[in-house]
Amino acid sequence: MPQLDLSFVLELSSAAFWFWALLLIAAVWLRRHLHVNAAENDPALCPADADRNTGPLPKLTVLVAGKDEEENIGTCLAGLLAQDYPDFNIIAINDRSGDRTAAILDECAAHNPRLRVMHVRELPAGWGGKNHAMHTGVQHAEGEYLCLTDADCRFPDRRLLRAAMRVAQQKQVDLLSVLPQLEAKSFWEWIVQPPAGAIMVYWFPPKAVNDPASRTAYANGAFMLIKRAAYARIGGHADHKLALNEDMHFARRIKAEGLRLYVLRGGGMYTVRMYTGLRQIWNGWTRIFYACFGTWLRLIVSVLFLSIFSLLPWISLLAAPFLPEIGLEIGLAAGAAAVAQQTVLWRFYKLCALPSPMALTYPLGAALCLAITFNAMRRLTGTRTTWRGTTYQGGV
């Protein structure tokens, strides 16, 4: 039976370094409980926000663009049209769809005077599809505020717009981004989205984003409520024609202009299913990682985080039985790191409205996120990007 022998941990050797690295990883993960504590107290939208008395509600224009969204656009519009906001209209832009999106939009508009439909049939040179569609719609917007959202969003709570506006008024913000509750209905969605989301939280903690003194900026394009004057001041979509993540560009410009940015969780008041298959997940998260991180340094740090802190404990556990002299010791240290990791992740998955035991799949999700991060690095060399049927050189 193997005997525990820790004499090697005082040596200057690779085995000793490995052992102490695993214990350090365990300590880092245990410290992450403090971050989860903070995340549990992060601001979240709730129906009660709709009842705040922060003055008259300004006129609002909601804009949603869709390309080949026949499966989603009807449900999206139904939720928006049911909102109890007193003075708002909706502009829906069909962006060169080849399916029934256009017909569904026209049918909805025929029965809802609050809805205006526009059809984009050609993409001008130098524009990204969604950005051009949104830009086209904004030219006809009437609201003092604009709400930019996506066709794959669901709006089950009819108080969402009112609640978001009340928070924007109370916090006196120029751009309010409400984060969705993510839906996951397939194996790979369950596997990839939590570790991918964890990376985003690592780089863009809401506390830093909401601090005017911090340069950290983040917004989620699924729901951005922005003052019309602030939209014009940052150049709108016209200044970000080819941006694949225009939401991040908006957030950075808002802070650069000295305007107020605020991000909060949606509290389940609206949901989105981001991607439906492994190919969409691969392409979609590659686009997000590339556009949100955008530098070699951040991408390399993400690789190190995933390789060392996420995967090394599990790789070490698998390797321990094959280490004749130090296997037991390495296995114990790796086990401590893996257990510490899981104690944090069970809480994090619950915070993401997922079953806590799904945290056991984290190593597989982290491995795929590592591959996606390497793929995002390829974009820095100018690799072409194809999104929603349109191909762009590189991507910004």
Tab-separated table of C-alpha atoms in Angstrom:
chain	number	residue	atom	x	y	z
A	1	MET	CA	0.000	0.000	0.000
A	2	PRO	CA	1.452	3.440	-0.920
A	3	GLN	CA	2.961	5.404	1.943
A	4	LEU	CA	2.537	9.138	2.300
A	5	ASP	CA	5.938	10.802	1.997
A	6	LEU	CA	6.075	14.590	1.941
A	7	SER	CA	9.841	14.905	2.200
A	8	PHE	CA	10.103	15.963	-1.438
A	9	VAL	CA	8.026	19.130	-0.890
A	10	LEU	CA	11.071	20.906	0.558
A	11	GLU	CA	13.206	20.131	-2.471
A	12	LEU	CA	13.853	22.410	-5.437
A	13	SER	CA	12.355	19.994	-7.909
A	14	SER	CA	9.596	19.848	-10.484
A	15	ALA	CA	7.643	17.456	-8.245
A	16	ALA	CA	7.774	19.893	-5.327
A	17	PHE	CA	6.746	22.774	-7.604
A	18	TRP	CA	3.832	20.699	-8.905
A	19	PHE	CA	2.673	19.871	-5.374
A	20	TRP	CA	2.811	23.447	-4.116
A	21	ALA	CA	1.193	24.764	-7.304
A	22	LEU	CA	-1.799	22.508	-6.702
A	23	LEU	CA	-2.146	23.716	-3.113
A	24	LEU	CA	-1.920	27.317	-4.338
A	25	ILE	CA	-4.668	26.581	-6.876
A	26	ALA	CA	-6.815	25.214	-4.030
A	27	ALA	CA	-6.243	28.396	-2.034
A	28	VAL	CA	-7.123	30.604	-5.014
A	29	TRP	CA	-10.373	28.723	-5.565
A	30	LEU	CA	-11.321	28.976	-1.902
A	31	ARG	CA	-10.736	32.711	-2.087
A	32	ARG	CA	-13.176	32.842	-5.000
A	33	HIS	CA	-15.959	32.278	-2.461
A	34	LEU	CA	-15.558	35.962	-1.660
A	35	HIS	CA	-16.280	36.792	-5.301
A	36	VAL	CA	-19.373	34.578	-5.269
A	37	ASN	CA	-20.506	36.329	-2.086
A	38	ALA	CA	-20.175	39.641	-3.920
A	39	ALA	CA	-21.948	38.270	-7.013
A	40	GLU	CA	-24.886	37.146	-4.880
A	41	ASN	CA	-25.235	40.759	-3.796
A	42	ASP	CA	-24.782	42.236	-7.271
A	43	PRO	CA	-27.706	44.435	-8.347
A	44	ALA	CA	-30.549	42.615	-10.067
A	45	LEU	CA	-33.684	43.921	-11.703
A	46	CYS	CA	-36.945	42.874	-10.090
A	47	PRO	CA	-40.660	43.525	-10.745
A	48	ALA	CA	-40.825	45.841	-7.721
A	49	ASP	CA	-38.531	48.266	-9.549
A	50	ALA	CA	-41.418	49.018	-11.899
A	51	ASP	CA	-43.275	50.663	-9.000
A	52	ARG	CA	-40.549	53.173	-8.156
A	53	ASN	CA	-41.673	56.785	-8.414
A	54	THR	CA	-38.798	58.476	-10.207
A	55	GLY	CA	-40.811	60.951	-12.217
A	56	PRO	CA	-42.615	60.791	-15.582
A	57	LEU	CA	-41.646	57.917	-17.860
A	58	PRO	CA	-40.103	59.253	-21.097
A	59	LYS	CA	-41.092	58.100	-24.553
A	60	LEU	CA	-39.228	54.934	-25.491
A	61	THR	CA	-38.464	53.283	-28.822
A	62	VAL	CA	-37.560	49.590	-28.792
A	63	LEU	CA	-35.471	48.373	-31.734
A	64	VAL	CA	-34.984	44.738	-32.677
A	65	ALA	CA	-33.247	43.447	-35.804
A	66	GLY	CA	-33.433	39.912	-37.118
A	67	LYS	CA	-31.882	37.874	-39.905
A	68	ASP	CA	-33.481	34.487	-40.550
A	69	GLU	CA	-35.239	34.524	-37.183
A	70	GLU	CA	-38.552	32.901	-38.114
A	71	GLU	CA	-38.339	30.613	-35.059
A	72	ASN	CA	-37.851	33.468	-32.605
A	73	ILE	CA	-39.163	36.778	-33.888
A	74	GLY	CA	-42.863	36.129	-33.239
A	75	THR	CA	-42.332	35.208	-29.586
A	76	CYS	CA	-39.950	38.111	-29.114
A	77	LEU	CA	-42.438	40.654	-30.482
A	78	ALA	CA	-45.330	39.175	-28.517
A	79	GLY	CA	-43.421	39.764	-25.285
A	80	LEU	CA	-42.456	43.284	-26.270
A	81	LEU	CA	-45.943	44.260	-27.411
A	82	ALA	CA	-47.343	43.040	-24.083
A	83	GLN	CA	-45.146	45.404	-22.052
A	84	ASP	CA	-47.060	47.745	-19.742
A	85	TYR	CA	-44.853	50.749	-20.485
A	86	PRO	CA	-47.196	53.699	-21.118
A	87	ASP	CA	-45.514	55.451	-24.051
A	88	PHE	CA	-43.414	53.278	-26.348
A	89	ASN	CA	-43.239	51.982	-29.866
A	90	ILE	CA	-41.314	49.181	-31.545
A	91	ILE	CA	-39.275	49.224	-34.732
A	92	ALA	CA	-38.466	45.764	-36.071
A	93	ILE	CA	-35.935	45.508	-38.891
A	94	ASN	CA	-35.800	42.515	-41.195
A	95	ASP	CA	-32.159	42.211	-42.237
A	96	ARG	CA	-32.060	40.410	-45.595
A	97	SER	CA	-33.798	37.293	-44.296
A	98	GLY	CA	-34.258	34.321	-46.589
A	99	ASP	CA	-36.890	32.606	-44.439
A	100	ARG	CA	-40.344	33.718	-43.212
A	101	THR	CA	-39.048	36.468	-40.939
A	102	ALA	CA	-40.327	39.228	-43.215
A	103	ALA	CA	-43.807	37.700	-43.507
A	104	ILE	CA	-44.105	37.214	-39.748
A	105	LEU	CA	-43.093	40.821	-39.115
A	106	ASP	CA	-45.580	42.183	-41.642
A	107	GLU	CA	-48.359	40.069	-40.169
A	108	CYS	CA	-47.598	41.325	-36.647
A	109	ALA	CA	-47.493	44.953	-37.807
A	110	ALA	CA	-50.875	44.614	-39.518
A	111	HIS	CA	-52.509	43.993	-36.124
A	112	ASN	CA	-50.365	46.204	-33.895
A	113	PRO	CA	-50.134	49.940	-34.604
A	114	ARG	CA	-47.386	50.195	-31.982
A	115	LEU	CA	-45.112	48.164	-34.284
A	116	ARG	CA	-43.341	49.499	-37.359
A	117	VAL	CA	-41.521	47.112	-39.689
A	118	MET	CA	-38.617	47.962	-41.964
A	119	HIS	CA	-36.973	45.710	-44.545
A	120	VAL	CA	-33.265	45.878	-45.385
A	121	ARG	CA	-32.584	44.181	-48.703
A	122	GLU	CA	-28.923	45.064	-49.297
A	123	LEU	CA	-25.890	45.470	-47.046
A	124	PRO	CA	-23.799	48.528	-47.975
A	125	ALA	CA	-20.048	48.083	-48.201
A	126	GLY	CA	-18.217	48.698	-44.939
A	127	TRP	CA	-21.126	47.749	-42.683
A	128	GLY	CA	-21.886	44.770	-40.471
A	129	GLY	CA	-25.376	43.390	-40.930
A	130	LYS	CA	-26.853	43.980	-37.479
A	131	ASN	CA	-25.209	47.377	-37.102
A	132	HIS	CA	-26.601	48.589	-40.417
A	133	ALA	CA	-30.063	47.259	-39.613
A	134	MET	CA	-30.097	48.949	-36.207
A	135	HIS	CA	-28.725	52.172	-37.680
A	136	THR	CA	-31.520	52.124	-40.253
A	137	GLY	CA	-34.124	51.697	-37.546
A	138	VAL	CA	-32.726	54.393	-35.263
A	139	GLN	CA	-33.155	56.971	-38.038
A	140	HIS	CA	-36.909	56.543	-37.599
A	141	ALA	CA	-37.002	56.260	-33.798
A	142	GLU	CA	-39.149	58.740	-31.901
A	143	GLY	CA	-38.160	58.002	-28.321
A	144	GLU	CA	-36.047	60.037	-25.935
A	145	TYR	CA	-34.618	56.659	-24.949
A	146	LEU	CA	-33.719	53.716	-27.181
A	147	CYS	CA	-33.942	50.100	-26.101
A	148	LEU	CA	-31.775	47.872	-28.297
A	149	THR	CA	-32.514	44.157	-28.082
A	150	ASP	CA	-32.177	40.890	-30.012
A	151	ALA	CA	-34.691	38.760	-31.872
A	152	ASP	CA	-33.881	35.637	-29.843
A	153	CYS	CA	-34.885	37.246	-26.533
A	154	ARG	CA	-38.009	36.263	-24.605
A	155	PHE	CA	-39.908	38.751	-22.420
A	156	PRO	CA	-42.177	36.832	-20.040
A	157	ASP	CA	-42.506	39.701	-17.540
A	158	ARG	CA	-44.523	42.596	-18.926
A	159	ARG	CA	-43.009	45.008	-16.360
A	160	LEU	CA	-39.476	44.727	-17.752
A	161	LEU	CA	-39.361	48.005	-19.701
A	162	ARG	CA	-40.934	49.993	-16.881
A	163	ALA	CA	-38.581	48.458	-14.274
A	164	ALA	CA	-35.486	49.072	-16.415
A	165	MET	CA	-36.425	52.698	-17.030
A	166	ARG	CA	-37.079	53.325	-13.345
A	167	VAL	CA	-33.621	51.981	-12.471
A	168	ALA	CA	-32.034	54.089	-15.227
A	169	GLN	CA	-33.745	57.174	-13.831
A	170	GLN	CA	-32.848	56.392	-10.237
A	171	LYS	CA	-29.173	55.691	-11.027
A	172	GLN	CA	-29.023	58.581	-13.522
A	173	VAL	CA	-27.296	56.420	-16.111
A	174	ASP	CA	-26.849	57.028	-19.813
A	175	LEU	CA	-26.532	53.363	-20.793
A	176	LEU	CA	-28.208	50.617	-18.766
A	177	SER	CA	-27.511	47.021	-19.784
A	178	VAL	CA	-29.704	44.317	-18.255
A	179	LEU	CA	-28.161	40.846	-18.365
A	180	PRO	CA	-30.442	37.992	-19.453
A	181	GLN	CA	-31.093	34.663	-17.832
A	182	LEU	CA	-29.584	32.175	-20.269
A	183	GLU	CA	-31.674	29.269	-21.495
A	184	ALA	CA	-29.934	25.965	-22.169
A	185	LYS	CA	-31.777	23.117	-23.876
A	186	SER	CA	-29.018	20.929	-25.317
A	187	PHE	CA	-25.999	19.067	-23.945
A	188	TRP	CA	-23.324	21.442	-25.215
A	189	GLU	CA	-25.213	24.535	-24.078
A	190	TRP	CA	-25.286	23.166	-20.532
A	191	ILE	CA	-21.597	22.300	-20.752
A	192	VAL	CA	-20.081	25.436	-22.315
A	193	GLN	CA	-22.103	28.436	-21.148
A	194	PRO	CA	-21.238	28.380	-17.406
A	195	PRO	CA	-17.428	28.310	-17.825
A	196	ALA	CA	-17.665	30.814	-20.683
A	197	GLY	CA	-19.774	33.062	-18.487
A	198	ALA	CA	-17.277	32.664	-15.638
A	199	ILE	CA	-14.502	33.985	-17.881
A	200	MET	CA	-16.617	37.022	-18.747
A	201	VAL	CA	-17.317	37.725	-15.070
A	202	TYR	CA	-13.586	37.406	-14.335
A	203	TRP	CA	-12.733	40.134	-16.833
A	204	PHE	CA	-15.835	42.303	-16.352
A	205	PRO	CA	-17.016	42.186	-12.722
A	206	PRO	CA	-20.208	44.277	-12.372
A	207	LYS	CA	-18.810	46.219	-9.411
A	208	ALA	CA	-15.955	47.528	-11.564
A	209	VAL	CA	-18.199	48.117	-14.591
A	210	ASN	CA	-20.584	50.211	-12.479
A	211	ASP	CA	-17.774	52.253	-10.936
A	212	PRO	CA	-17.333	55.535	-12.883
A	213	ALA	CA	-13.720	55.685	-11.687
A	214	SER	CA	-12.911	52.294	-13.256
A	215	ARG	CA	-12.038	51.880	-16.931
A	216	THR	CA	-13.674	48.440	-17.006
A	217	ALA	CA	-16.599	48.593	-19.429
A	218	TYR	CA	-19.098	45.955	-20.449
A	219	ALA	CA	-22.584	45.772	-21.915
A	220	ASN	CA	-24.727	42.958	-23.271
A	221	GLY	CA	-26.456	43.683	-26.567
A	222	ALA	CA	-29.456	41.574	-25.615
A	223	PHE	CA	-30.812	44.581	-23.712
A	224	MET	CA	-29.315	48.057	-23.810
A	225	LEU	CA	-31.367	51.048	-22.669
A	226	ILE	CA	-29.598	54.196	-23.829
A	227	LYS	CA	-30.474	57.872	-23.892
A	228	ARG	CA	-30.926	59.123	-27.440
A	229	ALA	CA	-28.512	62.007	-26.700
A	230	ALA	CA	-25.871	59.570	-25.389
A	231	TYR	CA	-26.296	57.360	-28.463
A	232	ALA	CA	-25.601	60.372	-30.687
A	233	ARG	CA	-22.645	61.489	-28.573
A	234	ILE	CA	-20.840	58.142	-28.930
A	235	GLY	CA	-21.501	58.061	-32.672
A	236	GLY	CA	-24.173	55.376	-32.590
A	237	HIS	CA	-23.825	52.415	-34.928
A	238	ALA	CA	-22.336	54.651	-37.624
A	239	ASP	CA	-19.083	54.895	-35.649
A	240	HIS	CA	-18.960	51.126	-35.186
A	241	LYS	CA	-20.033	49.876	-38.591
A	242	LEU	CA	-18.062	46.632	-38.621
A	243	ALA	CA	-17.988	45.924	-34.885
A	244	LEU	CA	-19.033	42.338	-34.226
A	245	ASN	CA	-19.608	43.264	-30.569
A	246	GLU	CA	-21.057	46.740	-30.861
A	247	ASP	CA	-22.326	46.467	-27.277
A	248	MET	CA	-18.751	46.418	-25.946
A	249	HIS	CA	-17.805	49.359	-28.154
A	250	PHE	CA	-20.802	51.307	-26.877
A	251	ALA	CA	-19.849	50.584	-23.273
A	252	ARG	CA	-16.238	51.677	-23.769
A	253	ARG	CA	-17.251	54.860	-25.543
A	254	ILE	CA	-19.814	55.707	-22.875
A	255	LYS	CA	-17.120	55.623	-20.196
A	256	ALA	CA	-14.571	57.352	-22.410
A	257	GLU	CA	-17.022	60.238	-22.881
A	258	GLY	CA	-17.538	60.554	-19.137
A	259	LEU	CA	-21.110	59.237	-19.340
A	260	ARG	CA	-22.628	56.809	-16.840
A	261	LEU	CA	-22.703	53.061	-17.509
A	262	TYR	CA	-24.608	50.606	-15.342
A	263	VAL	CA	-25.029	46.822	-15.632
A	264	LEU	CA	-27.276	44.562	-13.601
A	265	ARG	CA	-28.706	41.067	-13.766
A	266	GLY	CA	-32.192	40.703	-15.191
A	267	GLY	CA	-33.522	38.606	-12.321
A	268	GLY	CA	-35.285	36.293	-14.769
A	269	MET	CA	-37.434	39.097	-16.183
A	270	TYR	CA	-36.231	38.173	-19.663
A	271	THR	CA	-34.376	35.215	-21.134
A	272	VAL	CA	-32.321	34.326	-24.186
A	273	ARG	CA	-31.129	31.132	-25.763
A	274	MET	CA	-27.834	32.216	-27.261
A	275	TYR	CA	-26.872	29.218	-29.403
A	276	THR	CA	-28.534	25.927	-30.292
A	277	GLY	CA	-25.735	23.626	-31.447
A	278	LEU	CA	-22.042	22.993	-31.062
A	279	ARG	CA	-21.151	24.830	-34.284
A	280	GLN	CA	-23.105	27.924	-33.193
A	281	ILE	CA	-21.565	27.709	-29.716
A	282	TRP	CA	-18.057	27.458	-31.195
A	283	ASN	CA	-18.515	30.375	-33.605
A	284	GLY	CA	-20.537	32.513	-31.218
A	285	TRP	CA	-18.234	32.299	-28.207
A	286	THR	CA	-15.181	32.682	-30.451
A	287	ARG	CA	-16.678	35.947	-31.671
A	288	ILE	CA	-17.451	37.070	-28.112
A	289	PHE	CA	-14.009	36.190	-26.706
A	290	TYR	CA	-12.234	37.835	-29.619
A	291	ALA	CA	-14.268	41.032	-29.559
A	292	CYS	CA	-14.496	41.386	-25.773
A	293	PHE	CA	-10.867	40.594	-24.939
A	294	GLY	CA	-9.301	41.685	-28.206
A	295	THR	CA	-5.639	41.634	-27.129
A	296	TRP	CA	-2.965	38.966	-26.948
A	297	LEU	CA	-2.463	39.686	-23.245
A	298	ARG	CA	-6.064	39.083	-22.222
A	299	LEU	CA	-6.416	36.016	-24.400
A	300	ILE	CA	-3.154	34.546	-23.077
A	301	VAL	CA	-4.216	35.209	-19.491
A	302	SER	CA	-7.520	33.469	-20.258
A	303	VAL	CA	-5.594	30.473	-21.613
A	304	LEU	CA	-3.482	30.339	-18.457
A	305	PHE	CA	-6.548	30.630	-16.237
A	306	LEU	CA	-8.287	27.761	-18.008
A	307	SER	CA	-5.172	25.598	-18.273
A	308	ILE	CA	-3.799	26.041	-14.769
A	309	PHE	CA	-6.671	26.879	-12.448
A	310	SER	CA	-9.464	25.001	-14.230
A	311	LEU	CA	-7.838	21.924	-15.764
A	312	LEU	CA	-4.536	21.223	-13.984
A	313	PRO	CA	-6.184	19.746	-10.838
A	314	TRP	CA	-8.101	17.226	-12.936
A	315	ILE	CA	-5.161	16.407	-15.189
A	316	SER	CA	-3.063	15.846	-12.060
A	317	LEU	CA	-5.687	13.525	-10.593
A	318	LEU	CA	-5.625	11.444	-13.768
A	319	ALA	CA	-1.819	11.401	-13.815
A	320	ALA	CA	-1.296	10.558	-10.111
A	321	PRO	CA	-1.789	6.764	-10.403
A	322	PHE	CA	1.034	6.642	-12.950
A	323	LEU	CA	3.579	8.464	-10.763
A	324	PRO	CA	5.423	5.682	-8.890
A	325	GLU	CA	7.045	7.717	-6.121
A	326	ILE	CA	4.921	10.841	-5.648
A	327	GLY	CA	1.542	9.731	-6.985
A	328	LEU	CA	-0.195	9.681	-3.597
A	329	GLU	CA	1.066	13.114	-2.621
A	330	ILE	CA	0.236	14.688	-5.983
A	331	GLY	CA	-3.144	12.977	-5.929
A	332	LEU	CA	-3.981	14.417	-2.492
A	333	ALA	CA	-2.942	17.935	-3.523
A	334	ALA	CA	-4.871	17.630	-6.789
A	335	GLY	CA	-7.899	16.333	-4.914
A	336	ALA	CA	-7.766	19.318	-2.566
A	337	ALA	CA	-7.654	21.692	-5.558
A	338	ALA	CA	-10.507	19.893	-7.337
A	339	VAL	CA	-12.696	19.896	-4.216
A	340	ALA	CA	-11.975	23.578	-3.563
A	341	GLN	CA	-12.901	24.329	-7.172
A	342	GLN	CA	-16.168	22.428	-6.907
A	343	THR	CA	-17.239	24.144	-3.662
A	344	VAL	CA	-17.123	27.446	-5.535
A	345	LEU	CA	-18.680	26.174	-8.737
A	346	TRP	CA	-21.682	24.579	-7.056
A	347	ARG	CA	-22.564	28.031	-5.754
A	348	PHE	CA	-21.764	29.720	-9.082
A	349	TYR	CA	-23.942	27.324	-11.118
A	350	LYS	CA	-26.846	27.922	-8.741
A	351	LEU	CA	-26.333	31.665	-9.200
A	352	CYS	CA	-26.620	31.057	-12.963
A	353	ALA	CA	-30.015	29.360	-12.394
A	354	LEU	CA	-28.512	25.955	-13.219
A	355	PRO	CA	-28.594	22.756	-11.122
A	356	SER	CA	-25.564	22.822	-8.814
A	357	PRO	CA	-24.497	19.234	-9.689
A	358	MET	CA	-23.889	20.456	-13.248
A	359	ALA	CA	-20.659	21.904	-11.825
A	360	LEU	CA	-19.202	18.404	-12.182
A	361	THR	CA	-19.173	18.985	-15.957
A	362	TYR	CA	-17.014	22.088	-15.569
A	363	PRO	CA	-13.717	20.416	-16.632
A	364	LEU	CA	-15.237	19.401	-19.973
A	365	GLY	CA	-16.679	22.874	-20.509
A	366	ALA	CA	-13.393	24.507	-19.521
A	367	ALA	CA	-11.495	22.328	-21.998
A	368	LEU	CA	-13.817	23.388	-24.813
A	369	CYS	CA	-13.567	27.035	-23.732
A	370	LEU	CA	-9.785	26.680	-23.884
A	371	ALA	CA	-10.055	25.505	-27.496
A	372	ILE	CA	-12.447	28.383	-28.259
A	373	THR	CA	-9.959	30.849	-26.752
A	374	PHE	CA	-7.197	29.507	-29.005
A	375	ASN	CA	-9.570	29.931	-31.943
A	376	ALA	CA	-10.243	33.527	-30.851
A	377	MET	CA	-6.487	34.132	-30.965
A	378	ARG	CA	-6.520	33.231	-34.645
A	379	ARG	CA	-8.770	36.244	-35.261
A	380	LEU	CA	-5.935	38.547	-34.238
A	381	THR	CA	-4.084	37.378	-37.333
A	382	GLY	CA	-6.913	38.540	-39.599
A	383	THR	CA	-8.807	35.284	-40.050
A	384	ARG	CA	-12.183	35.812	-41.688
A	385	THR	CA	-15.313	35.777	-39.576
A	386	THR	CA	-18.652	34.436	-40.794
A	387	TRP	CA	-21.686	35.433	-38.752
A	388	ARG	CA	-25.362	35.181	-39.657
A	389	GLY	CA	-24.446	34.313	-43.247
A	390	THR	CA	-22.185	37.327	-43.782
A	391	THR	CA	-18.375	37.040	-43.959
A	392	TYR	CA	-16.140	39.741	-42.484
A	393	GLN	CA	-12.368	40.072	-42.638
A	394	GLY	CA	-11.044	39.549	-39.102
A	395	GLY	CA	-13.600	41.313	-36.986
A	396	VAL	CA	-13.472	44.148	-34.522
